[in-house]
Tab-separated table of C-alpha atoms and ligand atoms in Angstrom:
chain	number	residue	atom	x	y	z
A	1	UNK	CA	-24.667	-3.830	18.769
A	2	UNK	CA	-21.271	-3.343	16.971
A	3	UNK	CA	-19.933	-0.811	14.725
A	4	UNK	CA	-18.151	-1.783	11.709
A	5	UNK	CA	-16.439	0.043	9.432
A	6	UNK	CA	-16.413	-2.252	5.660
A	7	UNK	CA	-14.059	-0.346	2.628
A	8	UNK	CA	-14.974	-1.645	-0.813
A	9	UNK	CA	-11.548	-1.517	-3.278
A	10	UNK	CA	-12.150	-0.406	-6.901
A	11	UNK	CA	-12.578	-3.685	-8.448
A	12	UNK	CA	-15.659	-4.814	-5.454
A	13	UNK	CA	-17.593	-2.024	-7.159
A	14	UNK	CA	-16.184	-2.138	-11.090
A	15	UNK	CA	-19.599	-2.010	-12.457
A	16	UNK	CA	-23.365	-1.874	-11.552
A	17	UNK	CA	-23.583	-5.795	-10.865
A	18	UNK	CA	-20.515	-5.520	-8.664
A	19	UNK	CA	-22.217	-2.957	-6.815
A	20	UNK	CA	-25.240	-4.893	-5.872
A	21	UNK	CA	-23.329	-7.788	-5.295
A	22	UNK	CA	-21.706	-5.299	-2.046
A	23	UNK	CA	-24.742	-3.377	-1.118
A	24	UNK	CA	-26.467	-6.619	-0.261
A	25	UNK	CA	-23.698	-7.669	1.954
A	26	UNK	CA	-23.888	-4.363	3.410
A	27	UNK	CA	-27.993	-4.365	4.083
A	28	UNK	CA	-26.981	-7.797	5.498
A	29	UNK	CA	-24.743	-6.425	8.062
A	30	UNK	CA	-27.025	-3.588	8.508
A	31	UNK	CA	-29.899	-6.544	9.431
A	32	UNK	CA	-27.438	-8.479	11.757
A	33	UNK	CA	-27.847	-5.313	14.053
A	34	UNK	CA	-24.840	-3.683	13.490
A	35	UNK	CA	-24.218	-0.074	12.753
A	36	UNK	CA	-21.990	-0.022	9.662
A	37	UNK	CA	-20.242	2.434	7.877
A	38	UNK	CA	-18.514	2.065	4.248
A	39	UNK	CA	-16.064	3.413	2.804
A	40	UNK	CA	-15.611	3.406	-1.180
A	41	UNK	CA	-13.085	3.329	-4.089
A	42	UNK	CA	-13.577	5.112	-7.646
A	43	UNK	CA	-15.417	2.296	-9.858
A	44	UNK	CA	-12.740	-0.323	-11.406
A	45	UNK	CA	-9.619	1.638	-12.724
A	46	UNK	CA	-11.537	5.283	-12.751
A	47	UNK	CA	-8.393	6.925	-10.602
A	48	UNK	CA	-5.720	5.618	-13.322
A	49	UNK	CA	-8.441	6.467	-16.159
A	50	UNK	CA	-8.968	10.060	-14.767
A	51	UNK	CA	-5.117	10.670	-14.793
A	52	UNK	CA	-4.655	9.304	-18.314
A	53	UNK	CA	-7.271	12.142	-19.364
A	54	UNK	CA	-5.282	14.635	-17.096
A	55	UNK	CA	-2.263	13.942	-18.676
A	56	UNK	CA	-3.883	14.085	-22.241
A	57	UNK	CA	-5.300	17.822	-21.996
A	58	UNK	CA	-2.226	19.345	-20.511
A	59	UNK	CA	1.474	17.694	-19.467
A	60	UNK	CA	1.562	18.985	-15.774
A	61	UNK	CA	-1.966	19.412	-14.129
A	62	UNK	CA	-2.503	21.894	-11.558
A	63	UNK	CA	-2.733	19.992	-8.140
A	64	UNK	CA	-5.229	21.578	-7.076
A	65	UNK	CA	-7.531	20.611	-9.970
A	66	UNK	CA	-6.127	17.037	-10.138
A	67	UNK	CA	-7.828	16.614	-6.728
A	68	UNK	CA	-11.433	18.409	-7.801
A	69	UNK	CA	-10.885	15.316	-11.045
A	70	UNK	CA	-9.935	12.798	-8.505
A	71	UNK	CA	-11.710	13.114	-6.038
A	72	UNK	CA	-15.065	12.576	-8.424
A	73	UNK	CA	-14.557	9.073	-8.633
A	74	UNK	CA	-15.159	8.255	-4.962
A	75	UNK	CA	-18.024	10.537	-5.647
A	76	UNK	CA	-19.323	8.318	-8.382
A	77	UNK	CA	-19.422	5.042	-6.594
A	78	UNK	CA	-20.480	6.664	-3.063
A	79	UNK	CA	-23.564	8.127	-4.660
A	80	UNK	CA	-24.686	4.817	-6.799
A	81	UNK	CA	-24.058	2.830	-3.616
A	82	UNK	CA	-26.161	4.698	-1.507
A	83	UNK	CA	-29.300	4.698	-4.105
A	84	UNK	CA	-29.009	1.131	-4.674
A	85	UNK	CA	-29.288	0.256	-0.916
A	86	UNK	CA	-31.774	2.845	-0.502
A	87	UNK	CA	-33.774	1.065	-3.441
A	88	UNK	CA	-33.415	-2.155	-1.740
A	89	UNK	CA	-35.807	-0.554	1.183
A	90	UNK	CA	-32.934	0.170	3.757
A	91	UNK	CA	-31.841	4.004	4.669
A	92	UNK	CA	-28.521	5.257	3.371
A	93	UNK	CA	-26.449	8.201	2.676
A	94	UNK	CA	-23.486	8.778	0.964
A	95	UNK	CA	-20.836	11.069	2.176
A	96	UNK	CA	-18.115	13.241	0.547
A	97	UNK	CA	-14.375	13.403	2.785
A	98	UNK	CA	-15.339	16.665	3.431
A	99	UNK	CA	-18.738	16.233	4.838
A	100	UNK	CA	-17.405	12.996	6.644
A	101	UNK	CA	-15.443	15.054	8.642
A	102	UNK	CA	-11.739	14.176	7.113
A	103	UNK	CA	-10.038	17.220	8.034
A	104	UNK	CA	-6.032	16.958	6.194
A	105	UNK	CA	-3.344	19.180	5.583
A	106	UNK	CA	-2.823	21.666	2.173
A	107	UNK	CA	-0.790	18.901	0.105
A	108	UNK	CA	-2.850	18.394	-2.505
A	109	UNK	CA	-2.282	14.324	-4.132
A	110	UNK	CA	-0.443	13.017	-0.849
A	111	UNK	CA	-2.141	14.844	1.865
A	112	UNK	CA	-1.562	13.660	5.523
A	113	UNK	CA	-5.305	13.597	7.984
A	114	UNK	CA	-4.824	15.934	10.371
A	115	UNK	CA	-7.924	15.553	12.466
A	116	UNK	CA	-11.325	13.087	11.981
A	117	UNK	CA	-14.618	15.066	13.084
A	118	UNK	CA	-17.548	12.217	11.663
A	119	UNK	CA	-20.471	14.091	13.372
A	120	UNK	CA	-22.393	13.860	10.378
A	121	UNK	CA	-21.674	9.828	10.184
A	122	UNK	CA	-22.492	9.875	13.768
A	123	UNK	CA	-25.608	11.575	13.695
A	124	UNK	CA	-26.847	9.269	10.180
A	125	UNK	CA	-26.343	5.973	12.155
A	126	UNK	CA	-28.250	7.734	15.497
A	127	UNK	CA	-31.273	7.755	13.054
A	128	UNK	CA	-30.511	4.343	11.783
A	129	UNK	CA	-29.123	4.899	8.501
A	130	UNK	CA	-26.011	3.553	6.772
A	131	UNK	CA	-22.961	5.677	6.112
A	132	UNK	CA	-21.118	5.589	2.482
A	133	UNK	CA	-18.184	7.749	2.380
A	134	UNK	CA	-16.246	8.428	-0.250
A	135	UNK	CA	-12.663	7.322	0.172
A	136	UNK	CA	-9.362	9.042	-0.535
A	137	UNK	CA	-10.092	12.796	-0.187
A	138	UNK	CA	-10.727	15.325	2.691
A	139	UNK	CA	-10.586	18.997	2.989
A	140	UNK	CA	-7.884	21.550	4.640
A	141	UNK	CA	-9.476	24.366	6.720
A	142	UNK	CA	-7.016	26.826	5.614
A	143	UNK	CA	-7.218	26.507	2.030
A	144	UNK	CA	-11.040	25.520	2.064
A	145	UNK	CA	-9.971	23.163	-0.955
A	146	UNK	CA	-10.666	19.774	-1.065
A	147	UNK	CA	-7.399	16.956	-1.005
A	148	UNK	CA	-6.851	13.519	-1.959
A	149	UNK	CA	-4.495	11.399	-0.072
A	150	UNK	CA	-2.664	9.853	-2.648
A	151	UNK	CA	-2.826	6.577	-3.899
A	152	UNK	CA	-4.576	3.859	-2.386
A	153	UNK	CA	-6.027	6.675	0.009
A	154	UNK	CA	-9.511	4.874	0.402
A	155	UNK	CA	-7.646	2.187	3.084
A	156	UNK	CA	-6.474	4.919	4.937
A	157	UNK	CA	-9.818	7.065	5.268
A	158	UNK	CA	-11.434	3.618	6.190
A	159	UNK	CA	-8.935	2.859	9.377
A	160	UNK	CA	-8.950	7.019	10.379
A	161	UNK	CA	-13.109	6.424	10.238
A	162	UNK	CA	-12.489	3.354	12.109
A	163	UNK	CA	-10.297	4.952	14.595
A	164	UNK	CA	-12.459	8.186	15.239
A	165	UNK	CA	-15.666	6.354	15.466
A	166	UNK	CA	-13.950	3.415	18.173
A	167	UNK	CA	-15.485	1.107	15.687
A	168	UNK	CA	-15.611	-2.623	16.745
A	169	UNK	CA	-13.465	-3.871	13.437
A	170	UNK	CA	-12.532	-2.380	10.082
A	171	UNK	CA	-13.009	-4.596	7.253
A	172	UNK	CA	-11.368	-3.912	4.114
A	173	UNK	CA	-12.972	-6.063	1.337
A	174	UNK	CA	-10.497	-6.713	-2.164
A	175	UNK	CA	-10.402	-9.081	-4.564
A	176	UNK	CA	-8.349	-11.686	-3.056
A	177	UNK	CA	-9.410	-13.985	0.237
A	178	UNK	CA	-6.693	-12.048	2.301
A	179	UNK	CA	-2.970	-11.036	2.827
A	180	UNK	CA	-0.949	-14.318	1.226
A	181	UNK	CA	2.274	-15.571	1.769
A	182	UNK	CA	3.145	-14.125	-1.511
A	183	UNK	CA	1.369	-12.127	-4.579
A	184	UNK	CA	-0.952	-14.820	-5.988
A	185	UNK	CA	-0.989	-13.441	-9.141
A	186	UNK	CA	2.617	-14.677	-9.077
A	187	UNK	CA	2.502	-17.790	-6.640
A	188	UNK	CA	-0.516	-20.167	-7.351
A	189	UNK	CA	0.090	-21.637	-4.075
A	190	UNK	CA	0.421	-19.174	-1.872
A	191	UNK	CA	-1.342	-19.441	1.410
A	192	UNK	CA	-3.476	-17.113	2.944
A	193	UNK	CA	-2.602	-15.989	6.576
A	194	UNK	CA	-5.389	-15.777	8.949
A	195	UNK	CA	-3.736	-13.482	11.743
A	196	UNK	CA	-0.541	-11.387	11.387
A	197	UNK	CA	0.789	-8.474	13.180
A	198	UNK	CA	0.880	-5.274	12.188
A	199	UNK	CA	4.238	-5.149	12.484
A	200	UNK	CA	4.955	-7.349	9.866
A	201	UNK	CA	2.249	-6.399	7.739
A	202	UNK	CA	4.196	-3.216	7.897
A	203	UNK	CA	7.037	-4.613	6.296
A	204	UNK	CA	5.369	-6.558	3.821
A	205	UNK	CA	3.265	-3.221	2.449
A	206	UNK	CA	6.436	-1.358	2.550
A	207	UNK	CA	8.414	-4.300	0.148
A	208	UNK	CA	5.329	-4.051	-2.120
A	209	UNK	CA	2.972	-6.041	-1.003
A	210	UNK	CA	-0.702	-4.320	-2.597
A	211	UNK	CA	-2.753	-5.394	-0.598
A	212	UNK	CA	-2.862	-2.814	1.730
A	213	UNK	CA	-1.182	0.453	1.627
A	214	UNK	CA	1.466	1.115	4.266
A	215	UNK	CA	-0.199	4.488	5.593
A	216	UNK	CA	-3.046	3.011	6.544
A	217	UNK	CA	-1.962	-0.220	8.411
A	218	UNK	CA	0.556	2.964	10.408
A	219	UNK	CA	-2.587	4.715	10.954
A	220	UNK	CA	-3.884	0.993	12.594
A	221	UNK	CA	-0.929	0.266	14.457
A	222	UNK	CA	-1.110	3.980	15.996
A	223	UNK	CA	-4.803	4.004	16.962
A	224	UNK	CA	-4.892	0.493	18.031
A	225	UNK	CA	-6.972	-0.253	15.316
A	226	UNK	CA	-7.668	-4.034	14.384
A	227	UNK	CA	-8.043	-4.604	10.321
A	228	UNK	CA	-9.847	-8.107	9.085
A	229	UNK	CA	-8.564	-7.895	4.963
A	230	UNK	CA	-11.313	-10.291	2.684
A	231	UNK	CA	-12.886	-10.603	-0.435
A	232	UNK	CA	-16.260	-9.086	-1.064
A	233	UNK	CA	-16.674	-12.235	-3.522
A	234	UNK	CA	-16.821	-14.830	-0.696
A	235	UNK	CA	-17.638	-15.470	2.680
A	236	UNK	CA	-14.277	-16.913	3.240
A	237	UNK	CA	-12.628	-15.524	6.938
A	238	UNK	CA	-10.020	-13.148	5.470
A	239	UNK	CA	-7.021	-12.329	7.204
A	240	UNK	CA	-6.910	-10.295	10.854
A	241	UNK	CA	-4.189	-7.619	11.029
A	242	UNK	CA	-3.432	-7.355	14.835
A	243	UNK	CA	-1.443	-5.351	17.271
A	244	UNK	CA	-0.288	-7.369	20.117
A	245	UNK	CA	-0.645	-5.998	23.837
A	246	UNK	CA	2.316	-4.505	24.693
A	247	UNK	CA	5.114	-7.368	25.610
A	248	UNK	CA	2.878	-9.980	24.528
A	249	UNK	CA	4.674	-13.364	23.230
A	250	UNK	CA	3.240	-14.448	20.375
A	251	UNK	CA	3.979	-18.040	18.839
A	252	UNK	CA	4.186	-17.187	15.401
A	253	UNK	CA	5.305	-18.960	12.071
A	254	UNK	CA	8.611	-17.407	11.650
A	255	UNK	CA	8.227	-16.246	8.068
A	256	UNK	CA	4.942	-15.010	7.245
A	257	UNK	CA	5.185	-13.787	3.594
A	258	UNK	CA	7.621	-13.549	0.279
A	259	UNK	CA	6.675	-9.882	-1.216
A	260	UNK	CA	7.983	-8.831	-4.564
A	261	UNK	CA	8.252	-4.811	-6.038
A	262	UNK	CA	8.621	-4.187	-9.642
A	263	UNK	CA	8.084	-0.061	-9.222
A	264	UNK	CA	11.790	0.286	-8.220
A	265	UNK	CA	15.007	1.746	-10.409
A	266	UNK	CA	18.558	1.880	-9.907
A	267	UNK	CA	20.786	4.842	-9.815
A	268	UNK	CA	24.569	4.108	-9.885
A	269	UNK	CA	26.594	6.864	-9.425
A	270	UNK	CA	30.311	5.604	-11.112
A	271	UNK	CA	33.778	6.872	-9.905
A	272	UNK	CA	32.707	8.657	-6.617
A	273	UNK	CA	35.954	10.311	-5.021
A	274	UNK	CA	36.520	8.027	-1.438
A	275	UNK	CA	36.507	10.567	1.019
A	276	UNK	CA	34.429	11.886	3.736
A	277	UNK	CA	31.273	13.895	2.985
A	278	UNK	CA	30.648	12.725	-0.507
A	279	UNK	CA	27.540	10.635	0.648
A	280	UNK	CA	26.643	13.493	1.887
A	281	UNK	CA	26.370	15.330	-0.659
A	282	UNK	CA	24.714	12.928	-2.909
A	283	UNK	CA	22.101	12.154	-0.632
A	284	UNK	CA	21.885	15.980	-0.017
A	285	UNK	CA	20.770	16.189	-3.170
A	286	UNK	CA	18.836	13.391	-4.095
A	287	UNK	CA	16.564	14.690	-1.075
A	288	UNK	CA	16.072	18.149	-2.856
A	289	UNK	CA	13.899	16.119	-5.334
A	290	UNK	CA	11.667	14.707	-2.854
A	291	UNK	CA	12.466	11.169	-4.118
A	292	UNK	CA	12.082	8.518	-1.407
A	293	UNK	CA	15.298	6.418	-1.690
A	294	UNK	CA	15.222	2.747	-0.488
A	295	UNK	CA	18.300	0.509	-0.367
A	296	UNK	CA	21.501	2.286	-0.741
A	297	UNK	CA	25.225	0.369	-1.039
A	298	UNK	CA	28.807	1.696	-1.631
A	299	UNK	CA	31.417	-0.676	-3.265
A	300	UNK	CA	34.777	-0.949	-1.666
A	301	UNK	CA	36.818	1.776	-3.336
A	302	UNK	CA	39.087	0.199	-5.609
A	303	UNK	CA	42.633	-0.492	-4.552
A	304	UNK	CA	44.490	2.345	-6.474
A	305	UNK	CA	41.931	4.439	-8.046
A	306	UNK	CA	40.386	5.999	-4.292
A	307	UNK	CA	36.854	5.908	-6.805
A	308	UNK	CA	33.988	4.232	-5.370
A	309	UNK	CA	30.498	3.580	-6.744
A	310	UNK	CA	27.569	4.375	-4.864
A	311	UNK	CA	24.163	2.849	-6.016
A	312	UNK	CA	20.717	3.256	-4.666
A	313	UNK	CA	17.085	2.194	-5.636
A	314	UNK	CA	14.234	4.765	-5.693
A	315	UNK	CA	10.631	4.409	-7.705
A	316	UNK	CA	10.930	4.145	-10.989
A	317	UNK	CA	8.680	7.491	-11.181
A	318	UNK	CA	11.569	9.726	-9.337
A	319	UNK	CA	13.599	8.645	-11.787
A	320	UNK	CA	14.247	11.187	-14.270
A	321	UNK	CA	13.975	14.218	-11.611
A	322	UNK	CA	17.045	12.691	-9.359
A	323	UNK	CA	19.163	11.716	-13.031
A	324	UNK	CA	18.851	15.774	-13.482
A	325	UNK	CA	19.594	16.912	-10.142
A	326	UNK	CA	22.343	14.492	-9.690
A	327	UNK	CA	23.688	15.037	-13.528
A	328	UNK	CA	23.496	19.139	-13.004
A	329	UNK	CA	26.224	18.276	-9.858
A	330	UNK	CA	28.597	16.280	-11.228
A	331	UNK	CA	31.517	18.637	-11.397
A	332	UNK	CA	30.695	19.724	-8.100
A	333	UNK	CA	30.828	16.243	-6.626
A	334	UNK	CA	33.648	15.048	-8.640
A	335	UNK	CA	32.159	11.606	-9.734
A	336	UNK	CA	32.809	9.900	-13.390
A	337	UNK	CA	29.264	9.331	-14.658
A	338	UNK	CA	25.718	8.143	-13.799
A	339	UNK	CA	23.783	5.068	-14.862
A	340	UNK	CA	20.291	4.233	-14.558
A	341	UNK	CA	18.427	0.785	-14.720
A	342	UNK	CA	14.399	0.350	-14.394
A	343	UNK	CA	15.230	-3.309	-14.898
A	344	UNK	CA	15.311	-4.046	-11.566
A	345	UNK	CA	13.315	-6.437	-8.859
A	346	UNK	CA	13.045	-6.642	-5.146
A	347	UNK	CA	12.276	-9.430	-3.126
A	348	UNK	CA	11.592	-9.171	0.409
A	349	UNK	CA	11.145	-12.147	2.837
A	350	UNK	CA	9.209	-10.922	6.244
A	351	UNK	CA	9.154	-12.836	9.381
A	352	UNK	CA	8.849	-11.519	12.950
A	353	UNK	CA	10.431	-15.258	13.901
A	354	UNK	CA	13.738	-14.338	11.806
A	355	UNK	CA	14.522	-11.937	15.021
A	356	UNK	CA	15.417	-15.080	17.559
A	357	UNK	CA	16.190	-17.866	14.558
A	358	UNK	CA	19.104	-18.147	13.024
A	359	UNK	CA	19.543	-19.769	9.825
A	360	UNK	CA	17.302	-17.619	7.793
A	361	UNK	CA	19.557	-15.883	5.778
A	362	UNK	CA	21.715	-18.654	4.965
A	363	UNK	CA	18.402	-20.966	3.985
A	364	UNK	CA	17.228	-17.861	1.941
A	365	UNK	CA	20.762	-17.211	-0.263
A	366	UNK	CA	20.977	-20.947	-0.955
A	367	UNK	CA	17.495	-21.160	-2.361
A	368	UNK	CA	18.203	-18.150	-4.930
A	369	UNK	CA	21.727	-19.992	-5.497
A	370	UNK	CA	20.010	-23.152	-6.239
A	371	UNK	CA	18.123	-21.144	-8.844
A	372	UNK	CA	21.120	-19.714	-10.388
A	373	UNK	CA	19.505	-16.158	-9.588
A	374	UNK	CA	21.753	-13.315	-8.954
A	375	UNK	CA	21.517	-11.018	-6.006
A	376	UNK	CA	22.642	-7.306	-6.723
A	377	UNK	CA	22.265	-5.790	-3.579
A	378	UNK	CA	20.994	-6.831	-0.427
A	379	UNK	CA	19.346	-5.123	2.832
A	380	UNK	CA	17.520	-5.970	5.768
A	381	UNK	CA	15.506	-5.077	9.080
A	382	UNK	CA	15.421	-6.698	11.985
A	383	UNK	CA	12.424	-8.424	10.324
A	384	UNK	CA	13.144	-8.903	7.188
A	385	UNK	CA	15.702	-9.682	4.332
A	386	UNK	CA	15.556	-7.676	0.500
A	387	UNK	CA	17.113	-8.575	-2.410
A	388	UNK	CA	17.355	-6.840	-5.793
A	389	UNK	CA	17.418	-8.992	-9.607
A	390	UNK	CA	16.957	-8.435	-12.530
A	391	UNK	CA	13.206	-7.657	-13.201
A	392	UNK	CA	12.791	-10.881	-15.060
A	393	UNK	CA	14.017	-13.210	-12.770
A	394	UNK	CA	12.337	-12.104	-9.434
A	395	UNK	CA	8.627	-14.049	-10.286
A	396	UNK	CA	11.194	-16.593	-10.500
A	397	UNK	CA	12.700	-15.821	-7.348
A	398	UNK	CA	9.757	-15.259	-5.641
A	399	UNK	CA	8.734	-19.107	-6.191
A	400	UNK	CA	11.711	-20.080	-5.238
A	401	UNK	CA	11.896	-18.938	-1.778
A	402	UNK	CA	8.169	-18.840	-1.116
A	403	UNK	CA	9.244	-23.113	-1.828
A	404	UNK	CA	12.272	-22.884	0.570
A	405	UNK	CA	10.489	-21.712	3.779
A	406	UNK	CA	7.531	-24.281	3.214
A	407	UNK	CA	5.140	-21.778	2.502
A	408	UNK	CA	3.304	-23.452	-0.678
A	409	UNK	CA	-0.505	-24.498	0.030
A	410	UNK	CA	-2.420	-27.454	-1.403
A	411	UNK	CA	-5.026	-25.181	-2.621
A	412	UNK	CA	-5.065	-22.520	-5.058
A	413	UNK	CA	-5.314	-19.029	-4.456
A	414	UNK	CA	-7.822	-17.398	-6.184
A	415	UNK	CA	-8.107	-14.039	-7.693
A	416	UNK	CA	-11.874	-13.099	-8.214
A	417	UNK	CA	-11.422	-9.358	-10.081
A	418	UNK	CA	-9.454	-6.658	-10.857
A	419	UNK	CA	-6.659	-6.508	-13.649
A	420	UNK	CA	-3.688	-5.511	-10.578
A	421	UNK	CA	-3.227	-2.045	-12.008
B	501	LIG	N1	-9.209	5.469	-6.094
B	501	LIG	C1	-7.961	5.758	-5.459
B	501	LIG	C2	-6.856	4.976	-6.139
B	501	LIG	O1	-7.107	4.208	-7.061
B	501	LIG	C3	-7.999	5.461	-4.005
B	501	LIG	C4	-8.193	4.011	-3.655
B	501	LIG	O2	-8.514	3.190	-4.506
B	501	LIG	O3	-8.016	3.686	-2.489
B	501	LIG	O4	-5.718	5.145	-5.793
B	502	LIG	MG1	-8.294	2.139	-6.935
């Protein structure tokens, strides 16, 4: 008998149809003879509806109370899940983070699982049942108050479950067949990938790619935890997210996806004096807001002037915070003035093969040349290349490379639900 861990996204359990559709994949499962254990989303686009009404009743909810809001829509689905199975004859019993065992720090809306104590879950599949838990919260011991773990969360409870219970595989069912070579709501002929590592799947959630949030394919990675990502509206294999044994070779494509990030601005700080310690202080003080910068480049200071400009790209919603703090310092660090540009695009090309093939980059500049797109800054990993363009170029861009490293498929990819949000 095996024990398998399925999470359901939002959009697998948008509505009462959509939630039978699951719970009889589930019961069938169950009647395979495996243990199983779920793991939900909030109903359809509940989280981003839930923080719409936040916002309307007051400007800056009280974290603490955004979490009690939040964390009801995990409640919602968990609880309708559970009765429908139940009225379909088989045992269930839905689960909040907190009686599931997901034990997290204080921070309330990004909170980090701190330890993973399922003896409830344990003791409802000793007497046969199914588990439903509801994804995206847990509680901190201290406090006593319950957390959410920011967005996206549900993947991560799912893999920490997974991890704590030495399931056999953690499924995470979504609205697409798998992880693609590229968003197919952008590329119609993207191909799905059937294994990748989680290395690179790293890379590829971390340029943008939604289909799995970057803390929870860490958590994987770290626990040894192996992920198979598939729709709950086929049967259709999805894609396995692996971690090789330690100095294993794997023969690999050498690109395995093209992923694109709208979310991103640009700061420019204009007219920086070009001398030591003034990236220092900059970054010094971006950090104070708790932004998370991403690329970062300094121009060559012009000849005579000893200015230099220093930009850097950070989400769109750290914006306005790091224009204030930096704005508040200018006569301190002696720069000219400040622009700022949500217009922006990032492309990222991921390949674990890039590391021992030469060529890449060069193939990959003259296929955005060819396209007449231009690059404004670049950056890269050992695994992987970024670009940033103008917002309305990179879907553009994105088709363009995805073309260049012979990644198109015959067939196209389909997207079953959800509206991308
Ligand atoms: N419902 C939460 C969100 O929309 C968590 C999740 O879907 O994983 O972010
Ligand atoms: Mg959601």
């Amino acid at each position: 008998m095996s024990l398998i861990v399925q999470k359901y996204g939002g959009s697998s359990v948008a509505d009462a149809e959509s939630i039978k559709r699951v719970a009889k994949r589930i019961v069938e499962t169950r009647k395979a003879g495996n243990d199983v254990v779920v793991v939900v989303s909030a109903m359809g686009d509940t989280t981003d509806d839930l923080l719409d009404l936040a916002g309307k009743v007051t400007p800056l909810p009280e974290p603490r109370e955004l979490d009690m809001l939040l964390s009801a829509g995990e409640r919602i689905s968990m609880a309708l899940l559970a009765m429908t199975i139940k009225g379909m004859g088989h045992d269930a019993r839905s689960f909040t983070g907190s009686q599931a065992g997901m034990i997290t720090d204080a921070r309330h809306g990004a909170a980090r699982i701190v330890d993973v104590t399922p003896v409830r879950l344990r003791e409802a599949l000793s007497e046969g049942a199914i588990a439903i838990v509801a994804g995206f919260q847990g509680f901190n011991r201290d406090t006593r108050d319950i957390t959410t773990l920011g967005r996206g969360g549900s993947d991560t409870t799912a893999v920490a479950l997974a991890a704590a219970l030495d399931a056999d595989v953690c499924e995470i069912y979504t609205d697409v067949d798998g992880i693609f070579t590229a968003d197919p709501r952008i590329v119609k002929s993207a191909t799905k990938i059937d294994r990748i590592t989680s290395e690179e799947m790293l890379e590829l959630a971390a340029a943008g790619s939604k289909v799995l949030y970057i803390r929870a394919v860490e958590y994987a990675r770290r626990h040894g935890v192996t992920l198979h990502v598939r729709s709950s509206f086929s049967n259709a294999e999805g894609t396995i997210v692996y971690n090789p044994e330690d100095g294993a070779k794997v023969e690999e494509p050498i690109i395995s996806g093209v992923a694109s990030d709208l979310s991103e601005a640009k700061i420019t700080v204009v007219g920086v004096p070009d001398i030591p310690g003034k990236a220092a202080h900059i970054f010094t003080i971006v950090a104070g807001t708790g932004a998370n910068i991403d690329m970062i480049v300094q121009n060559v200071s012009a000849a005579n002037t000893g200015l230099t400009d220093i930009s850097f790209t950070l989400p769109k919603s750290d914006g306005t915070a790091t224009m204030q703090a930096l704005q508040a310092a200018k006569g301190e660090v002696g720069f000219e003035s400040l622009q700022f540009d949500d217009q922006i695009g990032k492309l990222s090309l991921v390949g674990a093969g890039m590391r021992t093939n030469a060529g890449v980059s060069a193939r990959f500049f003259s296929a955005l040349r060819d396209s007449g797109i231009n690059i404004e800054m670049i950056s890269t990993s050992e695994i992987r290349i970024s670009v940033v363009t103008r917002a309305d170029s990179l879907s553009e861009a994105v088709r363009t490379v995805h073309s260049a490293f012979d990644l198109d498929s015959d067939v196209e990819a389909v997207v079953y639900a959800g509206t991308g949000r």
